[in-house]
CSV table of C-alpha atoms in Angstrom, one decimal:
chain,number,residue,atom,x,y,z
A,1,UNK,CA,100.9,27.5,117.1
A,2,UNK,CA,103.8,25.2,116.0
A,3,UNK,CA,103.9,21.9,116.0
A,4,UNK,CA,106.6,20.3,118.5
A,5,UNK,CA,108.9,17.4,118.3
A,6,UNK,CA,110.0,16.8,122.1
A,7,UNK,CA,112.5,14.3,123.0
A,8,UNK,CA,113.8,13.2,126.4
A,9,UNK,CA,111.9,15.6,128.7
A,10,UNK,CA,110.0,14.8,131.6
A,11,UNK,CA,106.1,14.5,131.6
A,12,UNK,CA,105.7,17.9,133.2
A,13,UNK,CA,107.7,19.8,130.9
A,14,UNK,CA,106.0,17.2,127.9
A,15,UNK,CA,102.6,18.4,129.7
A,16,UNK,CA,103.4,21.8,129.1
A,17,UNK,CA,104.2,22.0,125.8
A,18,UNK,CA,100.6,19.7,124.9
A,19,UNK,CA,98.9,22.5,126.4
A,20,UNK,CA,100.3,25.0,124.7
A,21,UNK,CA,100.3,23.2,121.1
A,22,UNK,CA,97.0,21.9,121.7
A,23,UNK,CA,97.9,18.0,121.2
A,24,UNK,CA,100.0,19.5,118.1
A,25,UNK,CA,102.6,17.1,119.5
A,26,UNK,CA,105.8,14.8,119.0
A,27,UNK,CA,107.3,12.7,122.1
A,28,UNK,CA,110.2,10.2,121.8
A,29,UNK,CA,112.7,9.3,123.9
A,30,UNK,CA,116.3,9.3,123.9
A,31,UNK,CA,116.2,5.6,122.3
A,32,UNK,CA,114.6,6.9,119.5
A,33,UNK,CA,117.7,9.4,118.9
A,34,UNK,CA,119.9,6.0,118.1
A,35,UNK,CA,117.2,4.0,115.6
A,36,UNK,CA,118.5,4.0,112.1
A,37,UNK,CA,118.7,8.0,110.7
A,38,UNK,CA,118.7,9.7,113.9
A,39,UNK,CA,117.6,13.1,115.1
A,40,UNK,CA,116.9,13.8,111.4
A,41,UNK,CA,115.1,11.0,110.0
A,42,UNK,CA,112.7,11.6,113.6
A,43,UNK,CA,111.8,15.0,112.0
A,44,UNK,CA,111.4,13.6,108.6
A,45,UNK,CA,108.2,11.5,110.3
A,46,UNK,CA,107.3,14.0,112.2
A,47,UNK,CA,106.8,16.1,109.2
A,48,UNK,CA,109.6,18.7,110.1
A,49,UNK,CA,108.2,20.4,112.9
A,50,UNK,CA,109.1,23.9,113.5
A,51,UNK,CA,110.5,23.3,117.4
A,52,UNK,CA,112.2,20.2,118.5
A,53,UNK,CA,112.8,20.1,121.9
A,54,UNK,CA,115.8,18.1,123.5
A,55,UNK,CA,115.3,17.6,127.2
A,56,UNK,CA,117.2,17.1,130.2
A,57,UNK,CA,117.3,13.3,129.1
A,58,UNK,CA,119.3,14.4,126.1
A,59,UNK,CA,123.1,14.9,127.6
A,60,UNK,CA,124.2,18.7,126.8
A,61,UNK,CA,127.1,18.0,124.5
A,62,UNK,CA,125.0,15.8,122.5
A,63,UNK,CA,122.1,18.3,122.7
A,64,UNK,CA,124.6,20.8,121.0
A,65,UNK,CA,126.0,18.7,118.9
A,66,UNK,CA,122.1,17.6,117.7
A,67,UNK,CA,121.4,21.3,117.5
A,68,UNK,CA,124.2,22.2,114.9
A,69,UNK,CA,123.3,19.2,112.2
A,70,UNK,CA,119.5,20.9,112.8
A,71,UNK,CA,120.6,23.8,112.0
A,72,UNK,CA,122.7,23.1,109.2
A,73,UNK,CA,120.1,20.9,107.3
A,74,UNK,CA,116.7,22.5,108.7
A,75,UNK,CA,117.6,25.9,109.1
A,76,UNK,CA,113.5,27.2,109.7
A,77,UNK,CA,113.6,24.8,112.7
A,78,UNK,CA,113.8,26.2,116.4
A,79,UNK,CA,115.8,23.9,118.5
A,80,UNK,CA,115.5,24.5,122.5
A,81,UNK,CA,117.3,22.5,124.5
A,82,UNK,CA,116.6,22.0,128.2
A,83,UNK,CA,119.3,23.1,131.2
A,84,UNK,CA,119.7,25.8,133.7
A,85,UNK,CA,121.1,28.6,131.8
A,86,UNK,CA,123.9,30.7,132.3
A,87,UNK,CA,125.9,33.3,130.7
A,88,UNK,CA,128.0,30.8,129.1
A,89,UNK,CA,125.8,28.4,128.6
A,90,UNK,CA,123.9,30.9,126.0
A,91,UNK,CA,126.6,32.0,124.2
A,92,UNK,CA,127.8,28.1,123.3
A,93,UNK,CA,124.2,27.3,122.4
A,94,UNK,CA,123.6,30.2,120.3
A,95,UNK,CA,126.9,29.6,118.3
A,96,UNK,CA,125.9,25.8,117.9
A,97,UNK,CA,122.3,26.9,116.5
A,98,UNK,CA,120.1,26.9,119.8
A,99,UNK,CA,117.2,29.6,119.4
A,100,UNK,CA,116.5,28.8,123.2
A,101,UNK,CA,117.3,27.3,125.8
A,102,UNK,CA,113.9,26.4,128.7
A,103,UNK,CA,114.4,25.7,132.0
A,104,UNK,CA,113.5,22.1,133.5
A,105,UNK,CA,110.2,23.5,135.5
A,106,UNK,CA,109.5,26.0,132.7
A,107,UNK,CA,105.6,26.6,133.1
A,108,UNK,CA,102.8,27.5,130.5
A,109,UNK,CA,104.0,31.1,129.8
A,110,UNK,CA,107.4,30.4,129.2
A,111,UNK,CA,106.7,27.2,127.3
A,112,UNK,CA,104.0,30.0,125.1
A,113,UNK,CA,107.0,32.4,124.5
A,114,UNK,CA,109.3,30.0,123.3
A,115,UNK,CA,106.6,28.8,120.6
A,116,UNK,CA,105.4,31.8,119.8
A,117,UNK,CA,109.5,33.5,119.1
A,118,UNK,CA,109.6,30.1,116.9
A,119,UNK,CA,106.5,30.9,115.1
A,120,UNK,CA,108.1,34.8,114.4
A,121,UNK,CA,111.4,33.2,113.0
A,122,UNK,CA,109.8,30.8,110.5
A,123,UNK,CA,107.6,34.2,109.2
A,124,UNK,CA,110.6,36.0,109.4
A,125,UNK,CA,112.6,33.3,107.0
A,126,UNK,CA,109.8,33.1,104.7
A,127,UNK,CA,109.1,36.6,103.9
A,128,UNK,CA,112.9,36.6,103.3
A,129,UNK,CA,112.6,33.8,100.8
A,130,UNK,CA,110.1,35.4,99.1
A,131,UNK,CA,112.0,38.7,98.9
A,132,UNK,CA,115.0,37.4,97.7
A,133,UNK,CA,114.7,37.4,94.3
A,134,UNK,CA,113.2,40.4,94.2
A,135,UNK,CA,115.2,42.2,96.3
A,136,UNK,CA,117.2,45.6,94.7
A,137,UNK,CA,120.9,44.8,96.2
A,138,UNK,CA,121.9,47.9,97.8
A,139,UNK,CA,125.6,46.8,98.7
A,140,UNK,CA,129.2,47.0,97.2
A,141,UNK,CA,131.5,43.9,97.4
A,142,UNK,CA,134.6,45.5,97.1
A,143,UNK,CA,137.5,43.5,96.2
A,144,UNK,CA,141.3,44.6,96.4
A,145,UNK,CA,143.4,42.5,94.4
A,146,UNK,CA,146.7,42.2,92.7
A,147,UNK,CA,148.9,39.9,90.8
A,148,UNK,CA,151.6,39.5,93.2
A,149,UNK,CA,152.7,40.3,96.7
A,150,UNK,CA,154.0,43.3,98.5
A,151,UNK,CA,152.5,46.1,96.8
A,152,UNK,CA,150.4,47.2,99.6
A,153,UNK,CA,147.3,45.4,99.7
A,154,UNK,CA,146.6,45.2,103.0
A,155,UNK,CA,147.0,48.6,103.6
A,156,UNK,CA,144.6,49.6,100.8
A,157,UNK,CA,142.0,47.1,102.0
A,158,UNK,CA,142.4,48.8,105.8
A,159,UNK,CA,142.2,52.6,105.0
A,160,UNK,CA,139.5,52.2,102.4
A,161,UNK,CA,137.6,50.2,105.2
A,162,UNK,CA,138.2,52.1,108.2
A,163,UNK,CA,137.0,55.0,106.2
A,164,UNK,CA,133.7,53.7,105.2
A,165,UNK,CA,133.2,52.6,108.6
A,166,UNK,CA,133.3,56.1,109.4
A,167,UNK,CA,131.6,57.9,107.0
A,168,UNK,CA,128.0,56.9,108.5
A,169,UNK,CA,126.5,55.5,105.6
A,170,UNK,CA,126.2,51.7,106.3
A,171,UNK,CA,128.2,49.8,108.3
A,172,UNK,CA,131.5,47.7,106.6
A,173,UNK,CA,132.9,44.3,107.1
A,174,UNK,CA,136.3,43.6,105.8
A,175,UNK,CA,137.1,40.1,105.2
A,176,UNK,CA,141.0,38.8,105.0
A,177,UNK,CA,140.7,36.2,102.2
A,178,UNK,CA,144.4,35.7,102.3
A,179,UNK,CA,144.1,32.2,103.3
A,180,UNK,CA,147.8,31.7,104.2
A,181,UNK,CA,149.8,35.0,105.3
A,182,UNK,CA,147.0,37.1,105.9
A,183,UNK,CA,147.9,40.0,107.9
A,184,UNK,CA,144.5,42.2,107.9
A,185,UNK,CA,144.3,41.5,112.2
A,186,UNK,CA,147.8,43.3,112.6
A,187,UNK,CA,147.3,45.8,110.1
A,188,UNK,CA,144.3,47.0,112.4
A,189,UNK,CA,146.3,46.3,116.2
A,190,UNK,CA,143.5,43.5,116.7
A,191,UNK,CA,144.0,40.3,118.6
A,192,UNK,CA,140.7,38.3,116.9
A,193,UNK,CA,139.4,35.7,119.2
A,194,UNK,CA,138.2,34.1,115.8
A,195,UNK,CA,139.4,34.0,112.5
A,196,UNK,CA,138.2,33.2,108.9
A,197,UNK,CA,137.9,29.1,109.2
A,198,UNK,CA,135.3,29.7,112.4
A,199,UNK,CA,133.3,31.4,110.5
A,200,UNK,CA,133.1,29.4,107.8
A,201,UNK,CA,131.8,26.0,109.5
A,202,UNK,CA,128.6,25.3,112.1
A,203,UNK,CA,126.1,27.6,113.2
A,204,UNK,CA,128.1,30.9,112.0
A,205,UNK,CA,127.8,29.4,108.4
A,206,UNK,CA,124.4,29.3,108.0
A,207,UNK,CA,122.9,31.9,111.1
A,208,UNK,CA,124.1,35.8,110.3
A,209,UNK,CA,123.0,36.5,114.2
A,210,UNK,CA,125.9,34.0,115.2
A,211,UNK,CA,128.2,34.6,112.3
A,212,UNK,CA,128.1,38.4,113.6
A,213,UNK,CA,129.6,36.9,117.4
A,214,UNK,CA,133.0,35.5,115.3
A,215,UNK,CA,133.7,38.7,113.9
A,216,UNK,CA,136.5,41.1,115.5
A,217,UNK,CA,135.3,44.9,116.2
A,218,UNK,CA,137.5,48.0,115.7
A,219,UNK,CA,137.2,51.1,117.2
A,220,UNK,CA,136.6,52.7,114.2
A,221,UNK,CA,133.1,50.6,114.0
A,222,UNK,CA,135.1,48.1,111.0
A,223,UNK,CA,133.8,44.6,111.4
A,224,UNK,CA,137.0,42.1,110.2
A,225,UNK,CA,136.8,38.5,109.4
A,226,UNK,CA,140.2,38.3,110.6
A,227,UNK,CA,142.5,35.5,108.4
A,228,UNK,CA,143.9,32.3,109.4
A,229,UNK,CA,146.2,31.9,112.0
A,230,UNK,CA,148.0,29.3,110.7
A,231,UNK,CA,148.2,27.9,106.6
A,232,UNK,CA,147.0,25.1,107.3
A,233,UNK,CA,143.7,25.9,108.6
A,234,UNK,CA,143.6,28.5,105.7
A,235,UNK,CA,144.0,25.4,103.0
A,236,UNK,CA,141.0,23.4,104.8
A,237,UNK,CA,138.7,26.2,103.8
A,238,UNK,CA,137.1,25.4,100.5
A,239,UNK,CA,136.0,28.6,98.0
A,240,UNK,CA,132.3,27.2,98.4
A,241,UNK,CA,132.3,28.2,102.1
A,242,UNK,CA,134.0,31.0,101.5
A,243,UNK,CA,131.3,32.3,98.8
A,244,UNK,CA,128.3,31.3,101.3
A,245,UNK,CA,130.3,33.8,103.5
A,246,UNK,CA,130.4,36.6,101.1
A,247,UNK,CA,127.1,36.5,100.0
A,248,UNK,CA,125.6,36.0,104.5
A,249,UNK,CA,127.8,39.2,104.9
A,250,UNK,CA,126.5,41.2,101.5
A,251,UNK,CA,123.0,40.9,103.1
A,252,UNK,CA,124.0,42.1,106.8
A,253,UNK,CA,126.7,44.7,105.7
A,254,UNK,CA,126.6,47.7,103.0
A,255,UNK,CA,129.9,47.5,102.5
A,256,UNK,CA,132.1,44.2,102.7
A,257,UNK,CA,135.4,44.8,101.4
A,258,UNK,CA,138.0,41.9,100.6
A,259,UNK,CA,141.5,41.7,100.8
A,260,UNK,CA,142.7,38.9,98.8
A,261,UNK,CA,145.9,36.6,98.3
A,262,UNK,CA,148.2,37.5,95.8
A,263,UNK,CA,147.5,36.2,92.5
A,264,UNK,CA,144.1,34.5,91.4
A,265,UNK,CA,143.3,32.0,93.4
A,266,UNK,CA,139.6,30.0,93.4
A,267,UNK,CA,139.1,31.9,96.6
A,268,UNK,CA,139.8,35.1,95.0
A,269,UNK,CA,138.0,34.1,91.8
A,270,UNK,CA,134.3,33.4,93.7
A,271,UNK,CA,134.7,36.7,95.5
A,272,UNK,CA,135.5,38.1,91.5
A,273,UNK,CA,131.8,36.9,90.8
A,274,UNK,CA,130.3,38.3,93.4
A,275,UNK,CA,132.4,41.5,93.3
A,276,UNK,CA,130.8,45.1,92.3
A,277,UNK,CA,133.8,47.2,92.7
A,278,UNK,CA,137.4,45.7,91.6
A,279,UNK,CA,140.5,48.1,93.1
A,280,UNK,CA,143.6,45.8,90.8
A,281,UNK,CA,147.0,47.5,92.3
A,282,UNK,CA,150.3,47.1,91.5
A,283,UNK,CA,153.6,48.7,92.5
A,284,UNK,CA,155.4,50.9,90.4
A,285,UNK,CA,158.1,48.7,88.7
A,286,UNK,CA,157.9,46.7,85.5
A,287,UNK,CA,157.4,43.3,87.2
A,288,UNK,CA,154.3,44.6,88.5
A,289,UNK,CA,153.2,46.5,85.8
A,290,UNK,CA,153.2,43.9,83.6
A,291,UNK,CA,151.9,41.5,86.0
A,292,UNK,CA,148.6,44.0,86.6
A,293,UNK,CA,148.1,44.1,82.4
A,294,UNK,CA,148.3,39.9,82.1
A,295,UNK,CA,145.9,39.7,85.3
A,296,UNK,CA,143.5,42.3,84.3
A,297,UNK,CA,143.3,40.3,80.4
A,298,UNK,CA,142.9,37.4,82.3
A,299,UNK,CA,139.9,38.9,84.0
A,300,UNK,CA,138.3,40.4,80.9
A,301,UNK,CA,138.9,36.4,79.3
A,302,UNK,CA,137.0,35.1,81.8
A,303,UNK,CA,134.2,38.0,82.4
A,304,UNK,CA,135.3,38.3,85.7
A,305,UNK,CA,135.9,42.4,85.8
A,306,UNK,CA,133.1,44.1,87.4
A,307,UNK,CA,131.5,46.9,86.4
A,308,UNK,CA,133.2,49.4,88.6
A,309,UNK,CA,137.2,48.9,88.2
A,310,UNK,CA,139.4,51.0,90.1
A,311,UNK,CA,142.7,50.9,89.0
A,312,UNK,CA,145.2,51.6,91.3
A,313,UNK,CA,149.2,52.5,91.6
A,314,UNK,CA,151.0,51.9,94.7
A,315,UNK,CA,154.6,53.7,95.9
A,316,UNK,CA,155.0,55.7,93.1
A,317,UNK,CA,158.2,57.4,92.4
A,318,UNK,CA,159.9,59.7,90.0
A,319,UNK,CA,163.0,58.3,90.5
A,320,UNK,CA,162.3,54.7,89.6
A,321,UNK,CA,162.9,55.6,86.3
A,322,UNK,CA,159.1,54.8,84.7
A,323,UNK,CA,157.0,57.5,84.4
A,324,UNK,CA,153.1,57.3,84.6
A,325,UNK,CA,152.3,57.9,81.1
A,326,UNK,CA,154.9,54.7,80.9
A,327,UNK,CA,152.9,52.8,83.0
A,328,UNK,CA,148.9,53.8,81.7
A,329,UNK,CA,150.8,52.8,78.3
A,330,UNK,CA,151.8,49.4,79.6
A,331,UNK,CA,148.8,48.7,81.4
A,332,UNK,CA,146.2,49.9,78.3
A,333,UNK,CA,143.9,52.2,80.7
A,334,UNK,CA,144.5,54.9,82.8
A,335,UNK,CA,144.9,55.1,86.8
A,336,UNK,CA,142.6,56.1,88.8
A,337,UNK,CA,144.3,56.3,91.9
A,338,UNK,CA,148.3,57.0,92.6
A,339,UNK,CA,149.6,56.6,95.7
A,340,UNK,CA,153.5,57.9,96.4
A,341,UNK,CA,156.0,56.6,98.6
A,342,UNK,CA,156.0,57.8,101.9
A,343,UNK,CA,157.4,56.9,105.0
A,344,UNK,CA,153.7,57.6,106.7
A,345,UNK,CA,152.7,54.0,105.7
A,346,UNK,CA,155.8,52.1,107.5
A,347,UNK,CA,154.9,54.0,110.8
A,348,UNK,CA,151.5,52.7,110.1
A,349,UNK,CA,152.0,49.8,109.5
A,350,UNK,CA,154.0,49.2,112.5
A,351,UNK,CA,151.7,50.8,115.0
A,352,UNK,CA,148.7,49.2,113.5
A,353,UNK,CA,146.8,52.4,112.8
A,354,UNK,CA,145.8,53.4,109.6
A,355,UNK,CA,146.1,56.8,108.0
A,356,UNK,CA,142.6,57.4,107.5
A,357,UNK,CA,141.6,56.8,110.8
A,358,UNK,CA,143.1,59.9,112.1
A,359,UNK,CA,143.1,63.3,110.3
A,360,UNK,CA,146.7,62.5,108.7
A,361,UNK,CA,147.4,65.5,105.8
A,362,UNK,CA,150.2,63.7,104.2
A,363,UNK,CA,150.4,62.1,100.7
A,364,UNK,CA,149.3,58.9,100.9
A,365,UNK,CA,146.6,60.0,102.8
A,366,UNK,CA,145.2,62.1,100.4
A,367,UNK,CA,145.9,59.6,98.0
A,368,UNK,CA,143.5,57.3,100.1
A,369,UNK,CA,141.1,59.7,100.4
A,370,UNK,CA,141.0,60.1,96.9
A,371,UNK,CA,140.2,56.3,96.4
A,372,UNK,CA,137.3,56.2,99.4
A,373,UNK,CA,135.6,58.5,97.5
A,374,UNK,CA,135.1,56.8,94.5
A,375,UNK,CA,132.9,54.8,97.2
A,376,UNK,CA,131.1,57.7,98.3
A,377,UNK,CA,128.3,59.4,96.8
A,378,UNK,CA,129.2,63.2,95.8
A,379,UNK,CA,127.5,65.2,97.9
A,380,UNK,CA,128.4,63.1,101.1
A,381,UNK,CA,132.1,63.6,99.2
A,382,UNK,CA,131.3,67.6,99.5
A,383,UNK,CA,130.0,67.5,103.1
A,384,UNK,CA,132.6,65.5,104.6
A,385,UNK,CA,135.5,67.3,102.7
A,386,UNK,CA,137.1,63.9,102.2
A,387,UNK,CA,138.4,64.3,98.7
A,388,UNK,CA,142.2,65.6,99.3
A,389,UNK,CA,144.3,66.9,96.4
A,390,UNK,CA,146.4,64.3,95.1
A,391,UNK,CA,149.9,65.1,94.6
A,392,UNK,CA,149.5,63.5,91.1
A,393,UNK,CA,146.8,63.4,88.7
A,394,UNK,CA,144.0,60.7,89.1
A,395,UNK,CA,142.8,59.3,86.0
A,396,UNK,CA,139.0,59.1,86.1
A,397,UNK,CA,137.0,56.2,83.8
């Protein structure tokens, strides 16, 4: 049974947990929280128990407070704090890294529970320790990137999502990693109660249960990380938070696709690392096409191209005066993917659906079916029939 540090509760409650522990037990009071080191250095002594117990001595919001520097620094440690428990009350202690939360006349088989869900978490984190590395990754990190703005993006990073959220195999996170104009939320008609910079500090940063509570849920199954609401709180999130997130969602998610800022940016460059799958667009004019060459050498400089690259032209149009064989020229490799211009993406984009959530039949639409299922495998690709013809040819590597 664990061993208990338990500070501030009454003797009943203190009674209750010796019994159950077996004398296997830590009691302080709330004095003890203010000598030199805290909550922390009291574990430390105490030889890190696995449950610490703040009572009804301990005021709530310090409890919680308490609860999330636990969590953060001893993540195999079960904190329960003490209080009558609503449906409020649960939700604000799970997000600040309460496993539970015991009533003030809890008795011996509640008290027995609480240890005994402790003692299944620790096992839990250490056969996952001891699996990780071993473990055989079986997800894509699929990043959508390109060297400047307005080619599309976001609407590449929402179809390709929203279809392999409904293509059954796994379920598929999108992340907005445009930390300053991000637009993924609107693209997708969602109104996030969260965005990226929750989910990147507190309990959701190190506990995938509460992470999983800050993320926004579309109809079409899509988790979304949804971006900043404002640039500023974008800047104040560092690309060390936002590769712990990538790699906490890799593990819960088959699929985690991220839509990044224009450009190559650190935050774009730690999700390049952990990348499998690389979909580099541009728009069909020479700006961009010259800006997708000087990006993708960039990459290769650096080692940063994973090995599946799916190259990717946006709006294509005869009458721009390039043609493709211009472009695959320019660029030094050929297309996998074409898309043409089509008025089917502004309505989209206005109503905040996207074509691949309903059975469209235009171009585009074929065009993004084409790209999904380079994600698929090819049988699922024959059952589901959701290879359309492109209008062009797609290059294939």
């Amino acid at each position: 049974m664990s061993q208990v540090l338990i500070i501030g509760a009454d003797t009943a409650l203190e009674q209750q947990f010796a019994r159950a522990t077996d004398g296997d037990l830590v009691q302080l009071t709330v004095e003890h929280l203010d000598v030199h080191g805290g909550l922390l250095a009291r574990m430390e002594e105490a030889g890190f128990p696995n449950v610490v117990v703040l009572g009804s001595d301990v005021a709530l919001e310090r409890a919680l407070e308490l609860a999330q520097a636990v969590d953060l620094s001893r993540p195999a440690t079960s904190v329960v704090i003490v209080a009558r428990a609503d449906a409020d009350l649960w939700v604000t202690a799970m997000r600040a890294g309460v496993r539970d939360v015991l009533a003030p006349d809890a008795g011996l088989p509640e008290v027995t529970a609480v240890l005994e869900r402790a003692d299944e978490r620790a096992q839990t984190r250490l056969q996952a320790t001891l699996q990780e590395t071993s473990r055989v990754p079986d997800h894509r990190l699929i990043v959508v990137a390109s060297p400047k703005g307005g080619v599309g993006k976001t609407t590449v990073s929402t179809n390709l999502s929203v279809g392999l959220a409904q293509s059954g195999l796994g379920s598929t996170v999108l992340v907005d990693l445009d930390m300053q104009f991000g637009d993924v939320a609107s693209a997708l008609a969602l109104a996030p109660d969260y965005t990226l910079p929750d989910t990147v500090h507190g309990a959701a940063s190190t506990d995938p249960l509460v992470l999983k509570t800050f993320l926004s849920r579309h109809p079409s199954g899509l988790y979304v990380v949804a971006g900043s609401d404002s640039p500023a709180s974008g800047d104040a999130v560092s690309a060390e938070q936002v590769a712990r997130l990538l790699e906490t969602l890799s593990h819960e998610f088959r699929h985690v696709v991220v839509d990044t800022a224009p450009g190559l940016s650190d935050h774009t460059l730690v999700a390049l690392e952990r990348a499998t799958d690389l979909v580099l667009m541009s728009s069909m004019d020479v700006p961009g096409v010259r800006g997708l060459r000087k990006e993708l050498d960039v990459l290769r400089e650096l080692d940063l191209v994973p090995d599946q690259l799916h190259l990717l032209l946006n709006m294509s149009d005869p009458a721009g005066g390039l043609s493709l064989a211009d472009v695959e020229k320019a660029v030094g490799a050929p297309l996998d993917v074409v898309l043409p211009r089509n008025s089917a993406v502004t309505l989209s984009t206005n109503t905040g659906v996207p074509l691949l959530q309903e059975s469209n039949r235009d171009p585009v639409s074929r065009g993004l079916r084409q790209l999904l299922g380079r994600f698929l495998p090819a049988t699922e690709e024959r059952a589901t029939g959701l290879l359309g013809r492109l209008p062009f040819r797609a290059g294939s590597r």
